Amino acid sequence: MRGSDERSEGLFSYVSCEARVPADHPLRPIRAIVDEALEVMSPAFEGLYSKIGRPSIPPEKLLRALLLQAFYSVRSERQLMEQLDYNLLFRWFVGLSMDAPVWDATVFTKNRERLLAGDVAAKFLATVLGQPKVKALLSDEHFSVDGTLIEAWASVKSFRPKDGSGEPPGPGRNGDRDFHGEKRSNETHASTSDPEARLYRKGNGQPAKLAFMGHALMENRHALVVNVRLTAATGLAEREAAVSMVEAIPGRHRITVGADKAYDTKDFVANMRSLGAAAHVAQNTSNRRSAIDGRTTRHPGYAVSLRIRKRIEEVFGWIKGAGLRKTRHRGTARVGWMFTLTATAYNLIRLPKLLAAA
């Protein structure tokens, strides 16, 4: 018998969001990990808020919403609030009831700034990794490091001379700007949209773009991100950030650090040795002599490190697919905060399967 296409609107609903989400939904184990981490961070949240005044958006709900933005590649806070208004799965994950009103996008963004000031993203990453069941998955001996470009939210047309000279773009929304024959460098020019972004070219034959540089330190056992940095895009940034992240690894035991050919320099290898780390770097022998010799390449672990270090590209691929191929934010602090939170989201996506197999 054919059913009737009549719409009946009930006055009351007695079904909760919890009942609507399937018991085997992938977000359920992720939320359990997130809730455990947020409970540990509750004392840190207390120090960020005043004891008086009007209640703000709870930081726990704010972080859960930002994780959803990374999980589902929602391109703006305005679209995130729109989804949160009608998507019961989003409401359940964030912790909103079916009748609870959602926040205004500008209010949501303003509340996020408080978490940025408290460096909450880095603390959240450390808290997730510090859970005993997660910590048991991590290697404390073998790591890999790499960097990637994060395109800035700024056009090359905004890259203007710092002294105010130069021809402005033509009239219109996207006016023409002729750069032919003009010498531009980061020393003499800066973006008017994002002054902290730098013009950088990845390699010969590649276009120069306004960008930041994101760096990640990955442990080699299960390829989870254990540390991140975001810096200005320079030729030395990758190696300098790698030294900083390796230096922050707890303990003084012997470790290995895998990396690609860009790290094959005498200074980097020497810095790793001074930190008690063996630099398992791919040899760069193109018209030059490699800083890695037989003392390193003869060990079987060297070949293993070179094979596993490629998995760090999966990290950058996921992070860029989650909305950071071209950032929506301006400034090193904001872009770095979102880069750290998105790296944490990458770990959270992978942890349920790893914990189930452990």
CSV table of C-alpha atoms in Angstrom, one decimal:
chain,number,residue,atom,x,y,z
A,1,MET,CA,0.0,0.0,0.0
A,2,ARG,CA,1.3,3.4,-1.0
A,3,GLY,CA,1.9,5.8,1.9
A,4,SER,CA,0.5,9.3,1.9
A,5,ASP,CA,2.7,12.3,1.2
A,6,GLU,CA,1.1,14.4,3.9
A,7,ARG,CA,3.2,16.5,6.2
A,8,SER,CA,2.3,16.4,9.9
A,9,GLU,CA,4.2,18.7,12.2
A,10,GLY,CA,4.2,17.5,15.8
A,11,LEU,CA,3.9,20.1,18.6
A,12,PHE,CA,6.3,18.2,20.9
A,13,SER,CA,9.2,15.9,20.3
A,14,TYR,CA,10.4,13.4,22.9
A,15,VAL,CA,13.3,12.0,20.9
A,16,SER,CA,16.8,13.3,21.9
A,17,CYS,CA,19.8,13.9,19.6
A,18,GLU,CA,21.5,11.0,21.4
A,19,ALA,CA,18.8,8.6,20.2
A,20,ARG,CA,19.2,9.9,16.6
A,21,VAL,CA,22.9,9.1,16.3
A,22,PRO,CA,23.6,5.4,15.5
A,23,ALA,CA,25.5,3.5,18.2
A,24,ASP,CA,28.2,2.6,15.7
A,25,HIS,CA,28.7,6.1,14.3
A,26,PRO,CA,32.5,7.0,13.9
A,27,LEU,CA,32.0,10.2,15.9
A,28,ARG,CA,31.0,8.3,19.1
A,29,PRO,CA,34.5,7.1,20.0
A,30,ILE,CA,36.0,10.4,18.9
A,31,ARG,CA,33.7,12.3,21.2
A,32,ALA,CA,34.6,10.0,24.2
A,33,ILE,CA,38.3,10.9,23.6
A,34,VAL,CA,37.5,14.6,23.3
A,35,ASP,CA,35.3,14.7,26.4
A,36,GLU,CA,38.0,13.0,28.5
A,37,ALA,CA,40.6,15.6,27.3
A,38,LEU,CA,38.3,18.6,27.9
A,39,GLU,CA,37.5,17.4,31.4
A,40,VAL,CA,41.3,17.4,32.1
A,41,MET,CA,41.5,20.9,30.7
A,42,SER,CA,38.6,22.4,32.7
A,43,PRO,CA,40.9,24.0,35.3
A,44,ALA,CA,42.9,25.7,32.5
A,45,PHE,CA,39.6,27.1,31.1
A,46,GLU,CA,38.7,28.6,34.4
A,47,GLY,CA,41.7,30.9,34.2
A,48,LEU,CA,40.6,32.3,30.9
A,49,TYR,CA,37.2,33.6,32.0
A,50,SER,CA,36.1,36.2,34.5
A,51,LYS,CA,34.0,35.2,37.5
A,52,ILE,CA,31.4,37.9,36.8
A,53,GLY,CA,29.5,39.1,33.8
A,54,ARG,CA,27.4,37.4,31.2
A,55,PRO,CA,28.2,33.7,30.4
A,56,SER,CA,30.1,33.1,27.2
A,57,ILE,CA,29.9,30.2,24.8
A,58,PRO,CA,31.3,27.2,26.8
A,59,PRO,CA,34.9,26.6,25.7
A,60,GLU,CA,34.1,22.8,25.5
A,61,LYS,CA,31.3,23.4,23.0
A,62,LEU,CA,33.4,25.9,21.1
A,63,LEU,CA,36.2,23.4,20.7
A,64,ARG,CA,33.9,20.6,19.7
A,65,ALA,CA,32.3,22.8,17.0
A,66,LEU,CA,35.7,23.8,15.6
A,67,LEU,CA,36.6,20.1,15.4
A,68,LEU,CA,33.5,19.4,13.4
A,69,GLN,CA,34.6,22.2,11.1
A,70,ALA,CA,37.8,20.3,10.5
A,71,PHE,CA,36.2,16.9,10.2
A,72,TYR,CA,33.7,18.0,7.6
A,73,SER,CA,35.7,20.7,5.9
A,74,VAL,CA,33.1,23.4,6.6
A,75,ARG,CA,34.6,26.5,5.0
A,76,SER,CA,33.4,29.2,7.3
A,77,GLU,CA,32.0,29.8,10.8
A,78,ARG,CA,28.8,31.2,9.3
A,79,GLN,CA,28.2,27.9,7.4
A,80,LEU,CA,29.2,26.0,10.6
A,81,MET,CA,26.5,27.8,12.6
A,82,GLU,CA,24.0,27.1,9.8
A,83,GLN,CA,24.8,23.4,9.9
A,84,LEU,CA,24.6,23.4,13.7
A,85,ASP,CA,21.1,24.8,13.5
A,86,TYR,CA,19.6,21.9,11.6
A,87,ASN,CA,22.1,19.0,11.7
A,88,LEU,CA,21.2,16.8,14.6
A,89,LEU,CA,24.6,15.0,14.4
A,90,PHE,CA,26.4,18.3,14.8
A,91,ARG,CA,24.2,19.2,17.8
A,92,TRP,CA,24.8,15.9,19.5
A,93,PHE,CA,28.6,16.2,19.1
A,94,VAL,CA,28.8,19.8,20.3
A,95,GLY,CA,26.4,19.1,23.2
A,96,LEU,CA,23.3,21.1,22.2
A,97,SER,CA,19.8,19.9,22.7
A,98,MET,CA,17.3,19.9,19.8
A,99,ASP,CA,15.7,23.1,21.1
A,100,ALA,CA,18.8,25.0,22.1
A,101,PRO,CA,19.5,28.1,20.0
A,102,VAL,CA,22.7,28.3,18.0
A,103,TRP,CA,25.2,31.2,18.3
A,104,ASP,CA,25.7,34.1,16.0
A,105,ALA,CA,28.7,33.6,13.7
A,106,THR,CA,30.4,36.8,14.9
A,107,VAL,CA,29.8,35.9,18.5
A,108,PHE,CA,31.3,32.5,17.9
A,109,THR,CA,34.4,34.0,16.2
A,110,LYS,CA,34.8,36.5,19.0
A,111,ASN,CA,34.7,33.8,21.7
A,112,ARG,CA,37.3,31.8,19.7
A,113,GLU,CA,39.8,34.6,20.2
A,114,ARG,CA,39.9,33.9,24.0
A,115,LEU,CA,41.0,30.4,23.3
A,116,LEU,CA,43.7,31.7,21.0
A,117,ALA,CA,45.1,33.9,23.7
A,118,GLY,CA,45.3,31.0,26.1
A,119,ASP,CA,47.2,28.8,23.6
A,120,VAL,CA,44.4,26.2,24.1
A,121,ALA,CA,45.0,24.4,20.8
A,122,ALA,CA,48.5,23.3,21.8
A,123,LYS,CA,47.3,22.3,25.3
A,124,PHE,CA,44.5,20.3,23.7
A,125,LEU,CA,46.9,18.4,21.5
A,126,ALA,CA,49.1,17.6,24.5
A,127,THR,CA,46.2,16.5,26.6
A,128,VAL,CA,44.9,14.1,23.9
A,129,LEU,CA,48.3,12.6,23.5
A,130,GLY,CA,48.7,12.4,27.3
A,131,GLN,CA,45.8,10.1,27.8
A,132,PRO,CA,47.3,6.7,29.0
A,133,LYS,CA,45.6,4.7,26.3
A,134,VAL,CA,46.9,7.1,23.6
A,135,LYS,CA,50.3,7.5,25.1
A,136,ALA,CA,50.8,3.7,24.9
A,137,LEU,CA,50.5,4.0,21.1
A,138,LEU,CA,53.3,6.5,20.7
A,139,SER,CA,56.9,5.8,20.0
A,140,ASP,CA,59.4,7.7,22.1
A,141,GLU,CA,62.4,6.8,20.0
A,142,HIS,CA,61.6,7.2,16.3
A,143,PHE,CA,60.2,10.3,14.7
A,144,SER,CA,59.8,12.1,11.3
A,145,VAL,CA,59.7,15.8,10.5
A,146,ASP,CA,58.6,17.8,7.5
A,147,GLY,CA,57.1,21.1,6.5
A,148,THR,CA,54.5,22.3,4.0
A,149,LEU,CA,53.3,25.7,2.6
A,150,ILE,CA,49.9,27.1,3.8
A,151,GLU,CA,48.7,29.6,1.3
A,152,ALA,CA,47.8,32.9,3.0
A,153,TRP,CA,44.5,34.7,2.7
A,154,ALA,CA,46.0,37.4,0.6
A,155,SER,CA,46.3,38.1,-3.1
A,156,VAL,CA,49.7,38.8,-4.8
A,157,LYS,CA,48.1,42.0,-5.9
A,158,SER,CA,48.2,43.1,-2.2
A,159,PHE,CA,52.0,42.7,-2.2
A,160,ARG,CA,52.9,46.3,-2.4
A,161,PRO,CA,56.1,48.4,-1.7
A,162,LYS,CA,56.5,49.1,2.0
A,163,ASP,CA,57.2,52.8,1.3
A,164,GLY,CA,53.8,53.3,-0.3
A,165,SER,CA,55.0,53.7,-3.9
A,166,GLY,CA,53.9,51.6,-6.8
A,167,GLU,CA,50.9,51.5,-9.0
A,168,PRO,CA,47.6,50.4,-7.3
A,169,PRO,CA,45.4,47.7,-8.9
A,170,GLY,CA,43.0,48.9,-11.6
A,171,PRO,CA,39.4,49.8,-10.7
A,172,GLY,CA,36.8,47.2,-10.1
A,173,ARG,CA,36.4,44.3,-7.7
A,174,ASN,CA,39.3,42.4,-9.2
A,175,GLY,CA,41.3,45.1,-11.0
A,176,ASP,CA,44.3,44.3,-13.2
A,177,ARG,CA,47.8,44.8,-11.8
A,178,ASP,CA,50.9,44.5,-14.1
A,179,PHE,CA,54.0,43.1,-12.3
A,180,HIS,CA,56.1,42.7,-15.5
A,181,GLY,CA,59.6,44.0,-14.9
A,182,GLU,CA,59.0,44.9,-11.3
A,183,LYS,CA,61.4,43.5,-8.7
A,184,ARG,CA,59.6,42.4,-5.6
A,185,SER,CA,61.1,40.9,-2.5
A,186,ASN,CA,60.1,40.4,1.2
A,187,GLU,CA,62.6,43.0,2.2
A,188,THR,CA,61.0,45.8,0.2
A,189,HIS,CA,57.4,44.6,-0.2
A,190,ALA,CA,54.6,43.4,2.2
A,191,SER,CA,51.0,42.3,1.8
A,192,THR,CA,48.4,44.9,2.7
A,193,SER,CA,46.0,42.1,3.5
A,194,ASP,CA,48.2,40.1,5.7
A,195,PRO,CA,51.6,41.7,6.5
A,196,GLU,CA,52.9,38.6,8.2
A,197,ALA,CA,52.6,36.5,5.1
A,198,ARG,CA,55.7,36.2,3.0
A,199,LEU,CA,56.2,35.7,-0.7
A,200,TYR,CA,57.7,32.2,-1.2
A,201,ARG,CA,58.5,29.9,-4.1
A,202,LYS,CA,58.6,26.2,-3.4
A,203,GLY,CA,61.1,25.4,-6.2
A,204,ASN,CA,62.3,26.2,-9.7
A,205,GLY,CA,59.4,26.5,-12.1
A,206,GLN,CA,56.9,27.0,-9.3
A,207,PRO,CA,54.9,30.2,-8.8
A,208,ALA,CA,55.7,32.5,-5.9
A,209,LYS,CA,52.8,32.7,-3.4
A,210,LEU,CA,52.1,34.6,-0.2
A,211,ALA,CA,52.2,31.8,2.4
A,212,PHE,CA,53.1,30.6,5.8
A,213,MET,CA,55.0,27.4,6.5
A,214,GLY,CA,53.5,24.6,8.7
A,215,HIS,CA,55.8,22.0,10.4
A,216,ALA,CA,54.9,18.7,12.0
A,217,LEU,CA,56.8,16.2,14.1
A,218,MET,CA,55.4,12.6,13.7
A,219,GLU,CA,56.1,9.5,15.8
A,220,ASN,CA,56.9,6.6,13.5
A,221,ARG,CA,55.0,3.7,15.3
A,222,HIS,CA,51.5,4.8,14.3
A,223,ALA,CA,52.2,8.0,12.4
A,224,LEU,CA,50.5,10.3,14.9
A,225,VAL,CA,51.4,14.0,15.1
A,226,VAL,CA,53.1,14.8,18.4
A,227,ASN,CA,54.1,18.5,17.8
A,228,VAL,CA,53.5,21.3,15.3
A,229,ARG,CA,54.8,24.7,14.5
A,230,LEU,CA,53.7,27.5,12.1
A,231,THR,CA,56.4,30.0,11.0
A,232,ALA,CA,57.1,32.5,8.3
A,233,ALA,CA,57.9,31.0,4.9
A,234,THR,CA,61.7,31.2,4.6
A,235,GLY,CA,64.4,28.9,3.2
A,236,LEU,CA,65.7,28.0,6.8
A,237,ALA,CA,62.3,27.7,8.4
A,238,GLU,CA,61.9,23.9,8.0
A,239,ARG,CA,65.3,23.1,9.6
A,240,GLU,CA,64.9,25.6,12.4
A,241,ALA,CA,61.4,24.4,13.3
A,242,ALA,CA,62.6,20.8,13.2
A,243,VAL,CA,65.4,21.6,15.7
A,244,SER,CA,62.9,23.4,18.0
A,245,MET,CA,60.4,20.4,17.9
A,246,VAL,CA,63.1,17.8,18.5
A,247,GLU,CA,64.5,19.8,21.3
A,248,ALA,CA,61.0,19.7,23.0
A,249,ILE,CA,60.9,15.9,23.0
A,250,PRO,CA,60.9,14.8,26.6
A,251,GLY,CA,63.8,12.7,27.9
A,252,ARG,CA,67.5,12.5,27.0
A,253,HIS,CA,67.5,9.1,25.4
A,254,ARG,CA,68.8,8.3,21.9
A,255,ILE,CA,66.2,8.9,19.1
A,256,THR,CA,66.1,9.0,15.3
A,257,VAL,CA,64.6,11.7,13.2
A,258,GLY,CA,63.6,11.0,9.5
A,259,ALA,CA,63.4,13.8,7.0
A,260,ASP,CA,63.6,14.4,3.2
A,261,LYS,CA,66.5,15.9,1.2
A,262,ALA,CA,65.8,19.5,2.2
A,263,TYR,CA,67.2,18.6,5.6
A,264,ASP,CA,70.5,17.2,4.3
A,265,THR,CA,72.8,20.0,5.5
A,266,LYS,CA,75.9,19.9,7.8
A,267,ASP,CA,74.3,22.3,10.3
A,268,PHE,CA,71.1,20.3,10.7
A,269,VAL,CA,72.9,17.0,11.1
A,270,ALA,CA,75.2,18.6,13.7
A,271,ASN,CA,72.3,20.1,15.5
A,272,MET,CA,70.5,16.7,15.7
A,273,ARG,CA,73.7,15.0,17.0
A,274,SER,CA,74.0,17.7,19.7
A,275,LEU,CA,70.4,16.9,20.8
A,276,GLY,CA,71.1,13.1,20.9
A,277,ALA,CA,69.3,12.4,17.7
A,278,ALA,CA,70.4,10.4,14.7
A,279,ALA,CA,69.4,12.3,11.5
A,280,HIS,CA,67.9,9.7,9.2
A,281,VAL,CA,67.8,12.2,6.3
A,282,ALA,CA,67.5,11.3,2.6
A,283,GLN,CA,70.8,11.9,0.9
A,284,ASN,CA,71.0,14.8,-1.5
A,285,THR,CA,73.8,14.1,-4.0
A,286,SER,CA,72.8,16.4,-6.8
A,287,ASN,CA,76.0,18.2,-7.7
A,288,ARG,CA,77.0,18.2,-4.0
A,289,ARG,CA,78.2,16.0,-1.2
A,290,SER,CA,75.7,14.6,1.3
A,291,ALA,CA,76.1,15.4,5.0
A,292,ILE,CA,74.9,11.8,5.7
A,293,ASP,CA,77.7,9.2,5.4
A,294,GLY,CA,78.1,5.5,5.9
A,295,ARG,CA,78.0,5.7,9.7
A,296,THR,CA,74.3,6.4,9.3
A,297,THR,CA,73.3,4.6,6.1
A,298,ARG,CA,74.8,1.3,7.1
A,299,HIS,CA,72.2,0.7,9.8
A,300,PRO,CA,69.0,-1.1,8.8
A,301,GLY,CA,66.9,1.5,10.8
A,302,TYR,CA,68.0,4.2,8.3
A,303,ALA,CA,66.1,2.5,5.4
A,304,VAL,CA,63.1,1.9,7.7
A,305,SER,CA,63.0,5.6,8.7
A,306,LEU,CA,63.1,6.7,5.1
A,307,ARG,CA,60.2,4.5,4.2
A,308,ILE,CA,58.0,5.5,7.2
A,309,ARG,CA,58.8,9.2,7.0
A,310,LYS,CA,56.7,9.5,3.8
A,311,ARG,CA,53.6,9.0,5.9
A,312,ILE,CA,53.9,12.6,7.2
A,313,GLU,CA,52.7,13.6,3.7
A,314,GLU,CA,49.4,12.0,4.7
A,315,VAL,CA,49.2,14.4,7.6
A,316,PHE,CA,49.6,17.4,5.4
A,317,GLY,CA,47.2,16.1,2.8
A,318,TRP,CA,44.5,15.6,5.4
A,319,ILE,CA,45.1,19.0,7.0
A,320,LYS,CA,44.9,20.8,3.7
A,321,GLY,CA,41.8,18.9,2.8
A,322,ALA,CA,40.2,20.0,6.1
A,323,GLY,CA,40.4,23.6,5.0
A,324,LEU,CA,44.0,24.7,5.3
A,325,ARG,CA,45.2,24.5,1.7
A,326,LYS,CA,44.4,28.2,1.7
A,327,THR,CA,43.8,29.5,5.2
A,328,ARG,CA,40.7,31.5,6.1
A,329,HIS,CA,42.6,33.5,8.7
A,330,ARG,CA,45.2,36.2,8.8
A,331,GLY,CA,48.3,36.5,11.0
A,332,THR,CA,50.8,33.9,12.3
A,333,ALA,CA,49.0,33.5,15.6
A,334,ARG,CA,45.5,32.7,14.2
A,335,VAL,CA,46.8,30.5,11.3
A,336,GLY,CA,49.1,28.7,13.7
A,337,TRP,CA,46.2,28.1,16.2
A,338,MET,CA,44.0,26.6,13.5
A,339,PHE,CA,46.9,24.5,12.1
A,340,THR,CA,47.5,23.0,15.6
A,341,LEU,CA,43.8,22.3,16.1
A,342,THR,CA,43.5,20.7,12.7
A,343,ALA,CA,46.5,18.5,13.4
A,344,THR,CA,44.7,17.4,16.6
A,345,ALA,CA,41.6,16.6,14.5
A,346,TYR,CA,43.8,14.4,12.3
A,347,ASN,CA,44.9,12.4,15.3
A,348,LEU,CA,41.3,12.1,16.6
A,349,ILE,CA,40.2,10.7,13.2
A,350,ARG,CA,42.8,7.9,13.4
A,351,LEU,CA,42.7,7.1,17.1
A,352,PRO,CA,39.5,5.0,17.3
A,353,LYS,CA,40.8,2.3,14.9
A,354,LEU,CA,44.3,2.3,16.5
A,355,LEU,CA,42.8,2.0,20.0
A,356,ALA,CA,40.5,-0.8,18.9
A,357,ALA,CA,43.4,-2.8,17.4
A,358,ALA,CA,45.7,-2.2,20.4
